[in-house]
MMTF fields as JSON, N, C-alpha, C and O atoms, coordinates in Angstrom:
{
  "mmtfVersion": "1.0.0",
  "mmtfProducer": "UNKNOWN",
  "numBonds": 567,
  "numAtoms": 568,
  "numGroups": 142,
  "numChains": 1,
  "numModels": 1,
  "chainsPerModel": [1],
  "groupsPerChain": [142],
  "chainIdList": ["A"],
  "bondAtomList": [4, 2, 8, 6, 12, 10, 16, 14, 20, 18, 24, 22, 28, 26, 32, 30, 36, 34, 40, 38, 44, 42, 48, 46, 52, 50, 56, 54, 60, 58, 64, 62, 68, 66, 72, 70, 76, 74, 80, 78, 84, 82, 88, 86, 92, 90, 96, 94, 100, 98, 104, 102, 108, 106, 112, 110, 116, 114, 120, 118, 124, 122, 128, 126, 132, 130, 136, 134, 140, 138, 144, 142, 148, 146, 152, 150, 156, 154, 160, 158, 164, 162, 168, 166, 172, 170, 176, 174, 180, 178, 184, 182, 188, 186, 192, 190, 196, 194, 200, 198, 204, 202, 208, 206, 212, 210, 216, 214, 220, 218, 224, 222, 228, 226, 232, 230, 236, 234, 240, 238, 244, 242, 248, 246, 252, 250, 256, 254, 260, 258, 264, 262, 268, 266, 272, 270, 276, 274, 280, 278, 284, 282, 288, 286, 292, 290, 296, 294, 300, 298, 304, 302, 308, 306, 312, 310, 316, 314, 320, 318, 324, 322, 328, 326, 332, 330, 336, 334, 340, 338, 344, 342, 348, 346, 352, 350, 356, 354, 360, 358, 364, 362, 368, 366, 372, 370, 376, 374, 380, 378, 384, 382, 388, 386, 392, 390, 396, 394, 400, 398, 404, 402, 408, 406, 412, 410, 416, 414, 420, 418, 424, 422, 428, 426, 432, 430, 436, 434, 440, 438, 444, 442, 448, 446, 452, 450, 456, 454, 460, 458, 464, 462, 468, 466, 472, 470, 476, 474, 480, 478, 484, 482, 488, 486, 492, 490, 496, 494, 500, 498, 504, 502, 508, 506, 512, 510, 516, 514, 520, 518, 524, 522, 528, 526, 532, 530, 536, 534, 540, 538, 544, 542, 548, 546, 552, 550, 556, 554, 560, 558, 564, 562],
  "bondOrderList": [1, 1, 1, 1, 1, 1, 1, 1, 1, 1, 1, 1, 1, 1, 1, 1, 1, 1, 1, 1, 1, 1, 1, 1, 1, 1, 1, 1, 1, 1, 1, 1, 1, 1, 1, 1, 1, 1, 1, 1, 1, 1, 1, 1, 1, 1, 1, 1, 1, 1, 1, 1, 1, 1, 1, 1, 1, 1, 1, 1, 1, 1, 1, 1, 1, 1, 1, 1, 1, 1, 1, 1, 1, 1, 1, 1, 1, 1, 1, 1, 1, 1, 1, 1, 1, 1, 1, 1, 1, 1, 1, 1, 1, 1, 1, 1, 1, 1, 1, 1, 1, 1, 1, 1, 1, 1, 1, 1, 1, 1, 1, 1, 1, 1, 1, 1, 1, 1, 1, 1, 1, 1, 1, 1, 1, 1, 1, 1, 1, 1, 1, 1, 1, 1, 1, 1, 1, 1, 1, 1, 1],
  "groupList": [{"groupName": "LEU", "atomNameList": ["N", "CA", "C", "O"], "elementList": ["N", "C", "C", "O"], "formalChargeList": [0, 0, 0, 0], "bondAtomList": [1, 0, 2, 1, 3, 2], "bondOrderList": [1, 1, 2], "singleLetterCode": "L", "chemCompType": "L-PEPTIDE LINKING"}, {"groupName": "PRO", "atomNameList": ["N", "CA", "C", "O"], "elementList": ["N", "C", "C", "O"], "formalChargeList": [0, 0, 0, 0], "bondAtomList": [1, 0, 2, 1, 3, 2], "bondOrderList": [1, 1, 2], "singleLetterCode": "P", "chemCompType": "L-PEPTIDE LINKING"}, {"groupName": "GLY", "atomNameList": ["N", "CA", "C", "O"], "elementList": ["N", "C", "C", "O"], "formalChargeList": [0, 0, 0, 0], "bondAtomList": [1, 0, 2, 1, 3, 2], "bondOrderList": [1, 1, 2], "singleLetterCode": "G", "chemCompType": "PEPTIDE LINKING"}, {"groupName": "ASP", "atomNameList": ["N", "CA", "C", "O"], "elementList": ["N", "C", "C", "O"], "formalChargeList": [0, 0, 0, 0], "bondAtomList": [1, 0, 2, 1, 3, 2], "bondOrderList": [1, 1, 2], "singleLetterCode": "D", "chemCompType": "L-PEPTIDE LINKING"}, {"groupName": "TYR", "atomNameList": ["N", "CA", "C", "O"], "elementList": ["N", "C", "C", "O"], "formalChargeList": [0, 0, 0, 0], "bondAtomList": [1, 0, 2, 1, 3, 2], "bondOrderList": [1, 1, 2], "singleLetterCode": "Y", "chemCompType": "L-PEPTIDE LINKING"}, {"groupName": "LYS", "atomNameList": ["N", "CA", "C", "O"], "elementList": ["N", "C", "C", "O"], "formalChargeList": [0, 0, 0, 0], "bondAtomList": [1, 0, 2, 1, 3, 2], "bondOrderList": [1, 1, 2], "singleLetterCode": "K", "chemCompType": "L-PEPTIDE LINKING"}, {"groupName": "ILE", "atomNameList": ["N", "CA", "C", "O"], "elementList": ["N", "C", "C", "O"], "formalChargeList": [0, 0, 0, 0], "bondAtomList": [1, 0, 2, 1, 3, 2], "bondOrderList": [1, 1, 2], "singleLetterCode": "I", "chemCompType": "L-PEPTIDE LINKING"}, {"groupName": "SER", "atomNameList": ["N", "CA", "C", "O"], "elementList": ["N", "C", "C", "O"], "formalChargeList": [0, 0, 0, 0], "bondAtomList": [1, 0, 2, 1, 3, 2], "bondOrderList": [1, 1, 2], "singleLetterCode": "S", "chemCompType": "L-PEPTIDE LINKING"}, {"groupName": "THR", "atomNameList": ["N", "CA", "C", "O"], "elementList": ["N", "C", "C", "O"], "formalChargeList": [0, 0, 0, 0], "bondAtomList": [1, 0, 2, 1, 3, 2], "bondOrderList": [1, 1, 2], "singleLetterCode": "T", "chemCompType": "L-PEPTIDE LINKING"}, {"groupName": "MET", "atomNameList": ["N", "CA", "C", "O"], "elementList": ["N", "C", "C", "O"], "formalChargeList": [0, 0, 0, 0], "bondAtomList": [1, 0, 2, 1, 3, 2], "bondOrderList": [1, 1, 2], "singleLetterCode": "M", "chemCompType": "L-PEPTIDE LINKING"}, {"groupName": "ARG", "atomNameList": ["N", "CA", "C", "O"], "elementList": ["N", "C", "C", "O"], "formalChargeList": [0, 0, 0, 0], "bondAtomList": [1, 0, 2, 1, 3, 2], "bondOrderList": [1, 1, 2], "singleLetterCode": "R", "chemCompType": "L-PEPTIDE LINKING"}, {"groupName": "GLU", "atomNameList": ["N", "CA", "C", "O"], "elementList": ["N", "C", "C", "O"], "formalChargeList": [0, 0, 0, 0], "bondAtomList": [1, 0, 2, 1, 3, 2], "bondOrderList": [1, 1, 2], "singleLetterCode": "E", "chemCompType": "L-PEPTIDE LINKING"}, {"groupName": "PHE", "atomNameList": ["N", "CA", "C", "O"], "elementList": ["N", "C", "C", "O"], "formalChargeList": [0, 0, 0, 0], "bondAtomList": [1, 0, 2, 1, 3, 2], "bondOrderList": [1, 1, 2], "singleLetterCode": "F", "chemCompType": "L-PEPTIDE LINKING"}, {"groupName": "TRP", "atomNameList": ["N", "CA", "C", "O"], "elementList": ["N", "C", "C", "O"], "formalChargeList": [0, 0, 0, 0], "bondAtomList": [1, 0, 2, 1, 3, 2], "bondOrderList": [1, 1, 2], "singleLetterCode": "W", "chemCompType": "L-PEPTIDE LINKING"}, {"groupName": "VAL", "atomNameList": ["N", "CA", "C", "O"], "elementList": ["N", "C", "C", "O"], "formalChargeList": [0, 0, 0, 0], "bondAtomList": [1, 0, 2, 1, 3, 2], "bondOrderList": [1, 1, 2], "singleLetterCode": "V", "chemCompType": "L-PEPTIDE LINKING"}, {"groupName": "GLN", "atomNameList": ["N", "CA", "C", "O"], "elementList": ["N", "C", "C", "O"], "formalChargeList": [0, 0, 0, 0], "bondAtomList": [1, 0, 2, 1, 3, 2], "bondOrderList": [1, 1, 2], "singleLetterCode": "Q", "chemCompType": "L-PEPTIDE LINKING"}, {"groupName": "ALA", "atomNameList": ["N", "CA", "C", "O"], "elementList": ["N", "C", "C", "O"], "formalChargeList": [0, 0, 0, 0], "bondAtomList": [1, 0, 2, 1, 3, 2], "bondOrderList": [1, 1, 2], "singleLetterCode": "A", "chemCompType": "L-PEPTIDE LINKING"}, {"groupName": "ASN", "atomNameList": ["N", "CA", "C", "O"], "elementList": ["N", "C", "C", "O"], "formalChargeList": [0, 0, 0, 0], "bondAtomList": [1, 0, 2, 1, 3, 2], "bondOrderList": [1, 1, 2], "singleLetterCode": "N", "chemCompType": "L-PEPTIDE LINKING"}],
  "groupTypeList": [0, 0, 1, 1, 2, 3, 4, 3, 1, 5, 6, 7, 1, 3, 2, 8, 9, 0, 8, 7, 4, 10, 10, 0, 8, 11, 8, 1, 2, 0, 12, 2, 3, 13, 3, 14, 13, 14, 2, 10, 12, 7, 3, 1, 8, 15, 1, 8, 3, 7, 7, 6, 8, 12, 0, 3, 14, 3, 16, 17, 8, 16, 17, 0, 12, 1, 10, 13, 17, 0, 3, 7, 8, 5, 0, 16, 14, 13, 10, 6, 3, 17, 2, 7, 1, 0, 3, 1, 6, 3, 6, 14, 14, 12, 3, 0, 3, 14, 15, 7, 16, 1, 12, 7, 14, 7, 0, 16, 16, 5, 17, 17, 6, 8, 14, 2, 5, 2, 13, 7, 11, 8, 9, 1, 7, 13, 17, 8, 3, 1, 14, 15, 16, 3, 8, 0, 6, 4, 7, 2, 7, 10],
  "groupIdList": [1, 2, 3, 4, 5, 6, 7, 8, 9, 10, 11, 12, 13, 14, 15, 16, 17, 18, 19, 20, 21, 22, 23, 24, 25, 26, 27, 28, 29, 30, 31, 32, 33, 34, 35, 36, 37, 38, 39, 40, 41, 42, 43, 44, 45, 46, 47, 48, 49, 50, 51, 52, 53, 54, 55, 56, 57, 58, 59, 60, 61, 62, 63, 64, 65, 66, 67, 68, 69, 70, 71, 72, 73, 74, 75, 76, 77, 78, 79, 80, 81, 82, 83, 84, 85, 86, 87, 88, 89, 90, 91, 92, 93, 94, 95, 96, 97, 98, 99, 100, 101, 102, 103, 104, 105, 106, 107, 108, 109, 110, 111, 112, 113, 114, 115, 116, 117, 118, 119, 120, 121, 122, 123, 124, 125, 126, 127, 128, 129, 130, 131, 132, 133, 134, 135, 136, 137, 138, 139, 140, 141, 142],
  "secStructList": [7, 7, 7, 1, 3, 3, 3, 3, 3, 3, 3, 7, 6, 6, 1, 1, 3, 3, 3, 3, 3, 3, 3, 7, 1, 7, 7, 7, 1, 1, 1, 7, 7, 3, 3, 3, 3, 3, 3, 3, 6, 6, 7, 6, 6, 6, 6, 1, 4, 4, 4, 3, 3, 3, 3, 1, 7, 7, 6, 6, 3, 3, 3, 3, 3, 3, 3, 3, 7, 6, 6, 1, 1, 3, 3, 3, 3, 3, 3, 3, 3, 6, 6, 7, 6, 6, 1, 7, 3, 3, 3, 3, 3, 3, 3, 3, 3, 3, 3, 3, 6, 6, 3, 3, 3, 3, 3, 3, 3, 3, 3, 3, 6, 6, 7, 7, 6, 6, 7, 3, 3, 3, 3, 3, 3, 3, 7, 7, 7, 4, 4, 4, 6, 6, 7, 3, 3, 3, 3, 3, 3, 7],
  "xCoordList": [15.742, 14.997, 13.508, 13.083, 12.724, 11.272, 10.774, 11.316, 9.75, 9.209, 8.393, 8.027, 8.1, 7.232, 5.903, 5.378, 5.356, 4.083, 3.938, 4.797, 2.842, 2.57, 2.919, 2.669, 3.502, 3.96, 3.548, 3.485, 3.271, 3.032, 1.933, 2.189, 0.717, -0.362, -0.77, -0.764, -1.127, -1.553, -2.784, -2.81, -3.806, -5.007, -4.746, -4.165, -5.176, -4.982, -5.794, -6.832, -5.339, -6.066, -7.518, -8.372, -7.807, -9.2, -10.024, -11.221, -9.395, -10.097, -10.473, -11.203, -9.999, -10.419, -9.424, -9.798, -8.157, -7.133, -6.296, -6.263, -5.633, -4.746, -3.425, -3.409, -2.323, -1.013, -0.235, -0.488, 0.707, 1.573, 2.779, 2.842, 3.728, 4.811, 4.866, 4.596, 5.221, 5.133, 6.464, 7.159, 6.773, 7.912, 7.337, 6.705, 7.553, 7.002, 7.919, 7.449, 9.207, 10.172, 11.375, 11.602, 12.123, 13.369, 14.433, 14.824, 14.896, 15.865, 17.145, 17.119, 18.268, 19.535, 19.594, 18.741, 20.607, 20.817, 20.762, 20.551, 20.953, 20.979, 19.716, 19.802, 18.553, 17.296, 16.438, 15.509, 16.721, 15.89, 14.909, 15.016, 13.957, 12.979, 11.674, 10.971, 11.359, 10.108, 9.402, 10.032, 8.102, 7.356, 6.162, 5.45, 5.943, 4.798, 3.587, 3.693, 2.436, 1.188, 0.125, 0.223, -0.906, -2.054, -3.313, -3.332, -4.355, -5.651, -6.771, -6.524, -8.001, -9.151, -9.325, -9.252, -9.55, -9.736, -10.99, -11.009, -12.039, -13.32, -13.401, -14.435, -12.344, -12.386, -12.345, -11.369, -13.396, -13.428, -12.397, -12.171, -11.765, -10.77, -9.35, -8.399, -9.182, -7.846, -7.112, -7.742, -5.839, -4.971, -4.585, -3.4, -5.542, -5.218, -4.624, -4.813, -3.917, -3.265, -4.256, -3.894, -5.501, -6.481, -7.038, -7.672, -6.816, -7.385, -6.368, -6.726, -5.105, -4.065, -3.239, -3.233, -2.545, -1.628, -0.255, -0.106, 0.741, 2.115, 2.681, 2.405, 3.48, 4.084, 5.589, 6.241, 6.141, 7.59, 8.276, 9.193, 7.833, 8.399, 9.8, 10.001, 10.766, 12.15, 12.836, 12.903, 13.344, 13.967, 15.227, 15.673, 15.819, 17.032, 16.751, 17.683, 15.481, 15.175, 14.229, 13.454, 14.328, 13.374, 12.696, 13.346, 11.394, 10.608, 9.854, 9.02, 10.153, 9.655, 8.912, 9.115, 8.056, 7.377, 6.676, 6.978, 5.744, 5.042, 4.216, 3.57, 4.246, 3.508, 2.734, 3.291, 1.43, 0.54, 0.757, 1.03, 0.633, 0.54, -0.92, -1.78, -1.205, -2.53, -3.653, -4.778, -3.379, -4.477, -4.53, -5.243, -3.781, -3.825, -3.44, -3.964, -2.523, -2.083, -0.615, -0.127, 0.094, 1.516, 1.861, 1.214, 2.896, 3.479, 4.969, 5.652, 5.466, 6.904, 7.341, 6.699, 8.433, 8.938, 10.425, 11.148, 10.848, 12.259, 12.759, 12.302, 13.689, 14.153, 15.592, 16.463, 15.813, 17.158, 17.412, 16.737, 18.391, 18.678, 19.962, 21.055, 19.828, 20.992, 21.875, 23.025, 21.359, 22.137, 22.858, 23.48, 22.794, 23.422, 24.383, 24.018, 25.604, 26.523, 26.972, 27.338, 26.957, 27.411, 26.36, 26.705, 25.085, 24.006, 22.79, 21.778, 22.881, 21.827, 20.569, 19.541, 20.608, 19.472, 18.949, 19.658, 17.7, 17.122, 15.637, 15.029, 15.074, 13.632, 13.125, 13.64, 12.116, 11.535, 10.058, 9.374, 9.569, 8.151, 7.49, 7.935, 6.424, 5.609, 4.411, 3.611, 4.279, 3.067, 2.106, 2.459, 0.893, -0.079, -1.125, -1.537, -1.543, -2.688, -3.806, -3.79, -4.777, -5.864, -7.154, -7.548, -7.803, -9.107, -10.135, -9.867, -11.307, -12.284, -13.293, -13.731, -13.683, -14.706, -14.344, -14.478, -13.901, -13.587, -12.277, -11.432, -12.132, -10.941, -9.69, -9.638, -8.691, -7.365, -6.353, -6.675, -5.151, -4.059, -2.819, -2.553, -2.064, -0.822, 0.21, -0.123, 1.44, 2.548, 2.69, 3.093, 2.359, 2.459, 3.896, 4.344, 4.615, 6.007, 6.662, 5.983, 7.965, 8.709, 9.905, 10.582, 10.147, 11.224, 12.071, 11.577, 13.344, 14.276, 14.661, 15.365, 14.207, 14.423, 15.685, 15.989, 16.428, 17.607, 18.858, 19.693, 18.99, 20.161, 21.408, 21.424, 22.436, 23.7, 24.577, 24.087, 25.867, 26.81, 26.976, 27.003, 27.085, 27.466, 26.345, 26.604, 25.112, 24.005, 23.117, 22.96, 22.543, 21.523, 20.269, 20.259, 19.215, 17.966, 16.921, 16.785, 16.182, 15.218, 13.972, 13.945, 12.945, 11.736, 11.05, 10.992, 10.526, 9.872, 8.53, 7.865, 8.151, 6.842, 6.45, 7.277, 5.181, 4.681, 4.277, 3.825, 4.436, 3.967, 2.435, 1.787, 1.864, 0.401, -0.237, -1.457, 0.554, 0.036, -0.424, 0.402, -1.724, -2.217, -1.511, -1.464, -0.963, -0.254, 1.05, 1.492, 1.649, 2.902, 2.745, 3.625, 1.645, 1.278, 2.265, 2.362, 2.997, 3.932, 5.37, 6.315, 5.525, 6.842, 7.094, 6.248, 8.261, 8.651, 9.706, 10.548, 9.641, 10.731, 11.205, 10.434, 12.451, 13.013, 14.306, 14.871, 14.768, 16.047, 17.157, 16.979, 18.294, 19.445, 20.724, 20.864, 21.651, 22.93, 24.032, 23.784, 25.239, 26.429, 27.23, 28.269],
  "yCoordList": [0.924, 1.784, 1.52, 0.391, 2.569, 2.429, 1.808, 2.091, 0.969, 0.361, 1.373, 2.423, 1.072, 1.946, 2.166, 1.25, 3.388, 3.721, 5.212, 5.986, 5.626, 7.024, 7.273, 6.428, 8.445, 8.752, 10.158, 11.073, 10.316, 11.599, 12.431, 13.574, 11.894, 12.672, 13.863, 13.794, 14.965, 16.191, 16.755, 16.871, 17.107, 17.753, 19.253, 19.817, 19.898, 21.348, 22.074, 21.571, 23.245, 24.001, 24.305, 24.398, 24.461, 24.725, 23.439, 23.494, 22.285, 21.007, 20.418, 19.428, 20.994, 20.519, 19.577, 18.833, 19.597, 18.82, 17.989, 18.223, 17.025, 16.128, 16.111, 16.122, 16.084, 15.935, 14.862, 14.577, 14.279, 13.264, 13.155, 13.828, 12.31, 12.016, 10.514, 9.742, 10.115, 8.712, 8.215, 8.883, 7.03, 6.311, 5.202, 4.275, 5.294, 4.3, 3.101, 1.969, 3.336, 2.263, 2.532, 3.659, 1.507, 1.692, 2.08, 1.275, 3.316, 3.838, 4.214, 4.496, 4.222, 4.582, 6.069, 6.842, 6.449, 7.856, 8.065, 7.125, 9.299, 9.635, 9.149, 8.508, 9.449, 9.005, 8.255, 7.552, 8.383, 7.777, 8.78, 9.981, 8.283, 9.117, 9.153, 8.148, 10.311, 10.536, 11.731, 12.753, 11.606, 12.678, 13.102, 12.261, 14.415, 14.985, 14.972, 15.264, 14.629, 14.679, 15.435, 15.586, 15.914, 16.616, 16.038, 15.726, 15.903, 15.46, 16.053, 16.645, 15.893, 16.356, 15.464, 14.24, 16.06, 15.294, 14.429, 13.318, 14.925, 14.225, 13.144, 12.486, 12.936, 11.942, 10.541, 10.193, 9.72, 8.388, 7.43, 6.358, 7.798, 6.901, 7.226, 6.657, 8.131, 8.493, 7.247, 6.34, 7.164, 7.97, 7.228, 6.994, 6.863, 6.221, 7.242, 8.447, 6.753, 7.659, 8.575, 9.69, 8.135, 8.98, 10.087, 11.014, 10.013, 11.006, 12.007, 12.902, 11.867, 12.745, 13.342, 12.832, 14.429, 15.068, 15.135, 15.674, 14.589, 14.688, 16.048, 16.564, 16.625, 17.938, 17.791, 17.156, 18.364, 18.446, 17.08, 16.87, 16.17, 14.819, 14.87, 15.407, 14.301, 14.275, 13.107, 13.059, 12.168, 10.973, 11.284, 10.443, 12.478, 12.848, 13.524, 13.822, 13.77, 14.468, 13.655, 12.824, 13.927, 13.413, 14.624, 15.424, 14.767, 15.83, 15.21, 14.325, 15.68, 15.032, 16.015, 17.225, 15.496, 16.237, 17.508, 18.591, 17.409, 18.619, 19.22, 18.502, 20.549, 21.278, 22.419, 23.214, 22.495, 23.527, 24.864, 24.915, 25.951, 27.268, 27.479, 26.667, 28.56, 28.757, 28.893, 28.478, 29.468, 29.63, 28.509, 28.624, 27.436, 26.232, 26.491, 25.843, 27.439, 27.746, 27.415, 27.512, 27.02, 26.723, 25.49, 25.175, 24.805, 23.703, 23.968, 24.325, 23.798, 23.811, 22.354, 21.54, 22.025, 20.651, 20.652, 21.606, 19.563, 19.305, 18.557, 17.447, 19.15, 18.557, 18.087, 18.809, 16.858, 16.303, 16.08, 15.271, 16.801, 16.763, 15.982, 16.477, 14.751, 13.909, 14.441, 14.02, 15.362, 15.938, 17.215, 17.842, 17.621, 18.865, 18.572, 18.745, 18.13, 17.714, 18.834, 18.557, 20.105, 21.206, 21.662, 22.15, 21.513, 21.972, 21.055, 21.478, 19.808, 18.844, 18.93, 18.37, 19.605, 19.565, 20.979, 21.824, 21.241, 22.581, 22.53, 21.462, 23.715, 23.896, 24.588, 25.633, 23.996, 24.532, 24.797, 23.988, 25.931, 26.275, 26.085, 26.644, 25.292, 25.101, 26.034, 25.922, 26.957, 27.776, 26.988, 26.568, 26.787, 25.947, 26.772, 27.836, 26.267, 26.804, 25.782, 24.709, 26.122, 25.198, 25.695, 26.846, 24.825, 25.113, 24.197, 23.014, 24.738, 23.94, 23.207, 22.12, 23.764, 23.102, 23.141, 24.193, 22.064, 20.807, 20.934, 21.774, 20.088, 20.158, 19.856, 18.886, 20.706, 20.437, 21.214, 22.237, 20.722, 21.417, 21.265, 20.195, 22.352, 22.296, 23.164, 23.967, 22.985, 23.741, 25.046, 25.044, 26.161, 27.476, 27.995, 28.646, 27.7, 28.135, 27.335, 26.8, 27.26, 26.657, 27.541, 28.026, 27.739, 28.616, 27.92, 27.542, 27.753, 27.225, 28.388, 29.3, 28.367, 29.512, 29.397, 30.302, 28.294, 28.11, 27.749, 26.979, 28.294, 27.988, 28.538, 29.688, 27.735, 28.194, 27.031, 26.035, 27.134, 26.058, 25.873, 26.834, 24.628, 24.32, 24.112, 23.65, 24.435, 24.257, 23.108, 22.846, 22.429, 21.41, 21.85, 21.927, 22.139, 22.606, 21.499, 20.861, 21.269, 20.17, 20.588, 21.635, 19.759, 19.817, 21.188, 21.822, 21.658, 22.967, 22.966, 21.935, 24.13, 24.329, 25.795, 26.691, 26.027, 27.398, 27.969, 27.236, 29.26, 29.956, 29.876, 30.055, 29.614, 29.522, 30.837, 30.904, 31.883, 33.211, 33.866, 34.091, 34.179, 34.757, 36.046, 36.367, 36.791, 38.032, 37.734, 38.532, 36.588, 36.201, 34.849, 33.993, 34.663, 33.359, 32.812, 31.593, 33.654, 33.154, 33.061, 33.054, 32.989, 32.819, 31.335, 30.626, 30.88, 29.488, 29.362, 30.242, 28.26, 27.881, 26.501, 25.732, 26.198, 24.92, 24.695, 25.629, 23.469, 23.134, 23.375, 23.165, 23.814, 24.015, 23.629, 23.879, 23.02, 22.659, 22.773, 22.725, 22.924, 22.989, 21.755, 21.609],
  "zCoordList": [27.099, 26.218, 26.352, 26.599, 26.189, 26.231, 24.933, 23.865, 25.014, 23.8, 22.998, 23.527, 21.716, 20.941, 21.659, 22.292, 21.561, 22.204, 22.402, 21.981, 23.049, 23.37, 24.832, 25.691, 25.109, 26.456, 26.883, 26.062, 28.168, 28.823, 28.159, 27.78, 28.006, 27.375, 28.237, 29.466, 27.556, 28.236, 27.537, 26.312, 28.318, 27.805, 27.758, 28.685, 26.675, 26.539, 27.611, 28.041, 28.047, 29.076, 28.706, 29.587, 27.407, 27.018, 26.919, 26.637, 27.148, 27.188, 25.841, 25.795, 24.741, 23.424, 22.752, 21.845, 23.183, 22.487, 23.443, 24.651, 22.863, 23.581, 22.828, 21.597, 23.557, 22.931, 23.667, 24.838, 22.965, 23.533, 22.609, 21.581, 22.975, 22.048, 21.861, 22.782, 20.649, 20.257, 19.722, 18.956, 20.16, 19.608, 18.744, 19.253, 17.446, 16.535, 16.372, 16.257, 16.362, 16.186, 17.075, 17.513, 17.326, 18.066, 17.055, 16.209, 17.147, 16.202, 16.925, 18.123, 16.212, 16.858, 17.15, 16.713, 17.891, 18.211, 19.702, 20.469, 20.108, 21.526, 22.237, 23.284, 21.679, 22.242, 21.242, 21.64, 19.959, 18.935, 18.364, 18.614, 17.598, 16.892, 17.677, 17.774, 18.232, 18.966, 18.33, 18.059, 18.094, 17.446, 18.286, 18.834, 18.385, 19.112, 18.187, 16.996, 18.759, 18.0, 18.778, 19.996, 18.057, 18.632, 17.994, 16.803, 18.795, 18.296, 19.135, 20.185, 18.666, 19.45, 20.672, 20.562, 21.819, 23.041, 22.96, 23.492, 22.302, 22.265, 21.191, 21.078, 20.394, 19.334, 19.941, 20.605, 19.727, 20.334, 19.758, 20.32, 18.644, 18.05, 18.492, 17.956, 19.462, 19.951, 20.401, 20.945, 20.203, 19.353, 18.068, 17.831, 17.255, 15.981, 15.012, 15.171, 14.026, 13.076, 12.372, 11.996, 12.185, 11.496, 12.386, 11.881, 13.695, 14.608, 15.141, 15.905, 14.748, 15.28, 14.145, 13.024, 14.459, 13.516, 14.168, 15.265, 13.492, 13.973, 13.589, 12.506, 14.494, 14.271, 14.109, 14.938, 13.06, 12.865, 12.92, 13.715, 12.084, 12.047, 11.444, 10.354, 12.171, 11.723, 12.419, 13.648, 11.628, 12.197, 12.995, 13.775, 12.825, 13.553, 14.89, 15.636, 15.203, 16.451, 17.324, 16.851, 18.591, 19.568, 20.185, 20.858, 19.962, 20.583, 21.744, 21.554, 22.949, 24.165, 25.063, 24.969, 25.928, 26.989, 26.508, 27.01, 25.545, 25.099, 26.229, 26.993, 26.323, 27.36, 26.723, 25.967, 27.037, 26.492, 27.184, 28.383, 26.418, 27.049, 27.467, 27.126, 28.202, 28.788, 27.773, 28.052, 26.591, 25.636, 24.589, 23.592, 24.815, 23.976, 22.519, 21.613, 22.293, 20.934, 20.696, 19.57, 21.765, 21.651, 22.468, 23.467, 22.014, 22.767, 22.938, 21.978, 24.137, 24.378, 24.445, 25.109, 23.759, 23.759, 24.071, 23.784, 24.659, 24.901, 23.672, 23.397, 22.93, 21.678, 21.814, 22.299, 21.374, 21.265, 19.791, 19.154, 19.239, 17.813, 17.588, 17.865, 17.082, 16.835, 15.72, 15.592, 14.909, 13.817, 14.194, 13.336, 15.465, 15.912, 17.065, 18.228, 16.758, 17.827, 18.757, 19.899, 18.305, 19.154, 20.154, 21.23, 19.819, 20.694, 20.51, 19.951, 20.975, 20.652, 21.514, 21.131, 22.657, 23.581, 23.809, 24.356, 23.386, 23.444, 23.79, 23.858, 24.007, 24.161, 22.903, 22.506, 22.284, 21.055, 21.309, 21.937, 20.82, 20.935, 19.582, 18.58, 19.56, 18.365, 18.461, 19.39, 17.507, 17.383, 16.509, 15.407, 17.002, 16.314, 15.576, 16.037, 14.434, 13.712, 13.913, 13.31, 14.765, 15.112, 14.474, 14.661, 13.726, 13.122, 13.784, 13.993, 14.115, 14.855, 13.984, 14.359, 12.824, 12.025, 10.546, 9.921, 9.979, 10.646, 11.415, 11.105, 12.415, 13.26, 12.444, 11.688, 12.615, 12.065, 12.89, 13.494, 12.906, 13.584, 12.722, 12.174, 12.608, 11.862, 12.579, 13.451, 12.197, 12.775, 12.003, 10.84, 12.651, 12.022, 12.047, 11.104, 13.136, 13.279, 14.392, 15.268, 14.352, 15.465, 15.753, 14.846, 17.045, 17.481, 18.525, 19.587, 18.221, 19.204, 20.102, 19.668, 21.347, 22.233, 23.078, 23.855, 22.938, 23.794, 22.999, 23.474, 21.801, 20.979, 21.65, 22.088, 21.732, 22.303, 22.683, 23.216, 22.42, 22.712, 24.223, 24.992, 24.608, 25.971, 26.97, 28.081, 26.62, 27.556, 27.117, 25.924, 28.091, 27.843, 28.574, 29.802, 27.829, 28.415, 28.317, 27.273, 29.406, 29.456, 30.219, 30.865, 30.136, 30.961, 30.988, 32.042, 29.839, 29.815, 30.544, 30.651, 31.038, 31.671, 31.495, 31.655, 31.164, 31.009, 32.355, 33.235, 32.516, 33.706, 33.74, 32.709, 34.891, 35.012, 35.415, 35.565, 35.595, 35.904, 34.6, 33.715, 34.451, 33.197, 32.79, 31.603, 33.747, 33.427, 32.667, 31.842, 32.955, 32.302, 31.608, 31.703, 30.923, 30.374, 29.354, 29.208, 28.647, 27.645, 28.155, 27.367, 29.461, 30.062, 30.292, 30.836, 29.875, 30.061, 31.152, 31.333, 31.864, 32.753, 32.299, 31.725, 32.555, 32.17, 32.931, 33.501, 32.941, 33.574, 32.566, 31.366, 33.061, 32.211, 32.945, 34.143, 32.217, 32.826, 31.79, 30.585, 32.273, 31.401, 31.556, 30.912]
}
């Protein structure tokens, strides 16, 4: 198991924010408790608790590998839900409400885009073509 810490940081395409996922404690379950956070890229205190905002904190889920969309308003995450035995592995999109002055970020909405029995979806990535900027690709297996 990986020790507590921050993993796989990503800078937003507009260069203003940073996201990562953090394991605070070693918890039981398929993967344990991992939470995605967002903060200002230019904050010199990164990634202290006062400089970041955690999104959708839930001890029963692991939110992993956050990926920015092209306009830096959404994150796609690979979610493992220990409380959902029929469909525990999905791709969820977080719609963000970002305010610049003063800086704040909150979760405006979350959408599980891969609900369905029997599939395991992992490793999301946004299309980099501006014409299809809100198209996601991901791995899926049965």
